[in-house]
Amino acid sequence: QVQFVESGGGLVQPGGSLTLSCVGSGRISTMYRANWYRVAPGKQREMVAEITNAGSTNYADSVKGRFTISRDDAKNTLYLQMNNLKPEDTAKYYCNALGINGFGSWGQGTQVTVSS
């Protein structure tokens, strides 16, 4: 089962930016789709962004125009560029991907805190 390691989170002021990275143990480019998710305190997991193996992208309405998902196949890494961050973006962010064998294992996630 593919495993993922997320990094790049931190504390940032409202309006700031962060770039999250996710390295997979398998080739993310061969997956049907790869996603970023987040879990905020007291809330259920939310799909934030998606990129298909064809390169199509899809975003939650709450992050459209502010977040960008991308993939570097040579580095087997998934990215999430987050701009104009808001306090409501505070959450632990995870990545995962759907392949022929189903979803991979969930990693430890990376914490993003947006606060002044």
mmCIF file of C-alpha atoms in Angstrom:
data_model
loop_
_atom_site.group_PDB
_atom_site.id
_atom_site.type_symbol
_atom_site.label_atom_id
_atom_site.label_comp_id
_atom_site.label_asym_id
_atom_site.label_seq_id
_atom_site.Cartn_x
_atom_site.Cartn_y
_atom_site.Cartn_z
ATOM 1 C CA GLN A 1 0.000 0.000 0.000
ATOM 2 C CA VAL A 2 1.331 3.412 -0.954
ATOM 3 C CA GLN A 3 2.376 5.587 1.980
ATOM 4 C CA PHE A 4 2.568 9.362 2.112
ATOM 5 C CA VAL A 5 4.597 11.857 4.129
ATOM 6 C CA GLU A 6 3.304 15.407 4.357
ATOM 7 C CA SER A 7 5.366 18.464 5.273
ATOM 8 C CA GLY A 8 5.443 22.236 4.997
ATOM 9 C CA GLY A 9 2.839 23.262 7.559
ATOM 10 C CA GLY A 10 3.336 25.948 10.144
ATOM 11 C CA LEU A 11 2.003 29.088 11.759
ATOM 12 C CA VAL A 12 1.172 31.913 9.367
ATOM 13 C CA GLN A 13 -0.666 35.211 9.662
ATOM 14 C CA PRO A 14 -3.948 35.803 7.826
ATOM 15 C CA GLY A 15 -3.210 36.685 4.223
ATOM 16 C CA GLY A 16 0.003 34.713 4.237
ATOM 17 C CA SER A 17 1.094 31.768 2.110
ATOM 18 C CA LEU A 18 2.392 28.258 2.616
ATOM 19 C CA THR A 19 3.324 25.415 0.310
ATOM 20 C CA LEU A 20 2.643 21.878 1.479
ATOM 21 C CA SER A 21 4.480 18.869 0.080
ATOM 22 C CA CYS A 22 3.547 15.210 0.004
ATOM 23 C CA VAL A 23 5.981 12.490 -0.977
ATOM 24 C CA GLY A 24 4.569 9.102 -1.893
ATOM 25 C CA SER A 25 6.261 5.714 -1.597
ATOM 26 C CA GLY A 26 4.681 4.777 -4.931
ATOM 27 C CA ARG A 27 4.441 6.664 -8.187
ATOM 28 C CA ILE A 28 1.734 9.278 -7.696
ATOM 29 C CA SER A 29 1.609 9.839 -11.458
ATOM 30 C CA THR A 30 0.169 6.349 -11.951
ATOM 31 C CA MET A 31 -2.704 6.991 -9.549
ATOM 32 C CA TYR A 32 -6.144 7.802 -10.918
ATOM 33 C CA ARG A 33 -6.245 10.902 -8.758
ATOM 34 C CA ALA A 34 -4.395 12.478 -5.849
ATOM 35 C CA ASN A 35 -6.006 14.684 -3.232
ATOM 36 C CA TRP A 36 -5.296 17.027 -0.384
ATOM 37 C CA TYR A 37 -7.664 16.781 2.565
ATOM 38 C CA ARG A 38 -7.913 18.651 5.844
ATOM 39 C CA VAL A 39 -9.379 18.022 9.253
ATOM 40 C CA ALA A 40 -10.230 21.059 11.356
ATOM 41 C CA PRO A 41 -10.893 20.805 15.092
ATOM 42 C CA GLY A 42 -14.363 19.438 15.671
ATOM 43 C CA LYS A 43 -15.038 18.929 11.977
ATOM 44 C CA GLN A 44 -15.055 16.040 9.546
ATOM 45 C CA ARG A 45 -12.390 15.474 6.935
ATOM 46 C CA GLU A 46 -12.849 17.743 3.934
ATOM 47 C CA MET A 47 -11.476 17.258 0.417
ATOM 48 C CA VAL A 48 -9.595 20.427 -0.434
ATOM 49 C CA ALA A 49 -8.059 19.807 -3.840
ATOM 50 C CA GLU A 50 -7.733 17.058 -6.424
ATOM 51 C CA ILE A 51 -5.531 16.382 -9.429
ATOM 52 C CA THR A 52 -6.210 13.520 -11.818
ATOM 53 C CA ASN A 53 -3.634 11.477 -13.692
ATOM 54 C CA ALA A 54 -4.540 13.559 -16.746
ATOM 55 C CA GLY A 55 -3.711 16.747 -14.877
ATOM 56 C CA SER A 56 -7.256 18.018 -14.349
ATOM 57 C CA THR A 57 -7.796 19.821 -11.070
ATOM 58 C CA ASN A 58 -10.765 20.361 -8.795
ATOM 59 C CA TYR A 59 -11.112 22.416 -5.623
ATOM 60 C CA ALA A 60 -13.464 22.847 -2.715
ATOM 61 C CA ASP A 61 -15.449 26.066 -3.077
ATOM 62 C CA SER A 62 -13.895 27.377 0.131
ATOM 63 C CA VAL A 63 -10.384 27.394 -1.366
ATOM 64 C CA LYS A 64 -11.039 28.089 -5.048
ATOM 65 C CA GLY A 65 -8.865 30.889 -6.333
ATOM 66 C CA ARG A 66 -6.534 30.691 -3.312
ATOM 67 C CA PHE A 67 -5.109 27.155 -3.375
ATOM 68 C CA THR A 68 -3.311 25.388 -6.233
ATOM 69 C CA ILE A 69 -2.575 21.676 -6.412
ATOM 70 C CA SER A 70 0.295 20.448 -8.527
ATOM 71 C CA ARG A 71 2.458 17.393 -9.029
ATOM 72 C CA ASP A 72 6.129 16.810 -9.793
ATOM 73 C CA ASP A 73 6.312 13.334 -11.250
ATOM 74 C CA ALA A 74 10.103 13.311 -11.290
ATOM 75 C CA LYS A 75 10.134 13.876 -7.535
ATOM 76 C CA ASN A 76 7.003 11.788 -6.903
ATOM 77 C CA THR A 77 5.690 14.739 -4.932
ATOM 78 C CA LEU A 78 2.312 16.396 -4.625
ATOM 79 C CA TYR A 79 2.122 20.077 -3.682
ATOM 80 C CA LEU A 80 -0.502 22.436 -2.348
ATOM 81 C CA GLN A 81 0.253 26.118 -2.768
ATOM 82 C CA MET A 82 -1.935 28.061 -0.347
ATOM 83 C CA ASN A 83 -2.294 31.836 -0.717
ATOM 84 C CA ASN A 84 -4.347 34.422 1.126
ATOM 85 C CA LEU A 85 -4.753 32.077 4.060
ATOM 86 C CA LYS A 86 -7.656 32.622 6.433
ATOM 87 C CA PRO A 87 -8.158 31.532 10.055
ATOM 88 C CA GLU A 88 -10.756 29.023 8.823
ATOM 89 C CA ASP A 89 -8.006 27.252 6.875
ATOM 90 C CA THR A 90 -6.521 26.141 10.193
ATOM 91 C CA ALA A 91 -6.459 22.341 10.097
ATOM 92 C CA LYS A 92 -4.238 19.323 9.769
ATOM 93 C CA TYR A 93 -3.653 18.630 6.090
ATOM 94 C CA TYR A 94 -3.253 15.174 4.593
ATOM 95 C CA CYS A 95 -2.697 13.784 1.138
ATOM 96 C CA ASN A 96 -3.793 10.516 -0.387
ATOM 97 C CA ALA A 97 -4.216 9.003 -3.816
ATOM 98 C CA LEU A 98 -6.522 6.480 -5.448
ATOM 99 C CA GLY A 99 -4.815 3.794 -7.456
ATOM 100 C CA ILE A 100 -5.554 0.357 -8.837
ATOM 101 C CA ASN A 101 -5.273 -1.097 -5.329
ATOM 102 C CA GLY A 102 -7.452 1.542 -3.697
ATOM 103 C CA PHE A 103 -6.367 4.434 -1.492
ATOM 104 C CA GLY A 104 -2.976 4.555 0.135
ATOM 105 C CA SER A 105 -2.227 4.677 3.832
ATOM 106 C CA TRP A 106 -2.874 7.920 5.662
ATOM 107 C CA GLY A 107 0.216 9.761 6.824
ATOM 108 C CA GLN A 108 0.698 11.876 9.938
ATOM 109 C CA GLY A 109 -0.430 15.039 8.203
ATOM 110 C CA THR A 110 0.995 18.522 8.578
ATOM 111 C CA GLN A 111 -0.540 21.203 10.793
ATOM 112 C CA VAL A 112 -1.464 24.577 9.332
ATOM 113 C CA THR A 113 -2.402 27.308 11.786
ATOM 114 C CA VAL A 114 -3.553 30.701 10.528
ATOM 115 C CA SER A 115 -3.567 33.258 13.294
ATOM 116 C CA SER A 116 -2.417 36.777 14.047
#
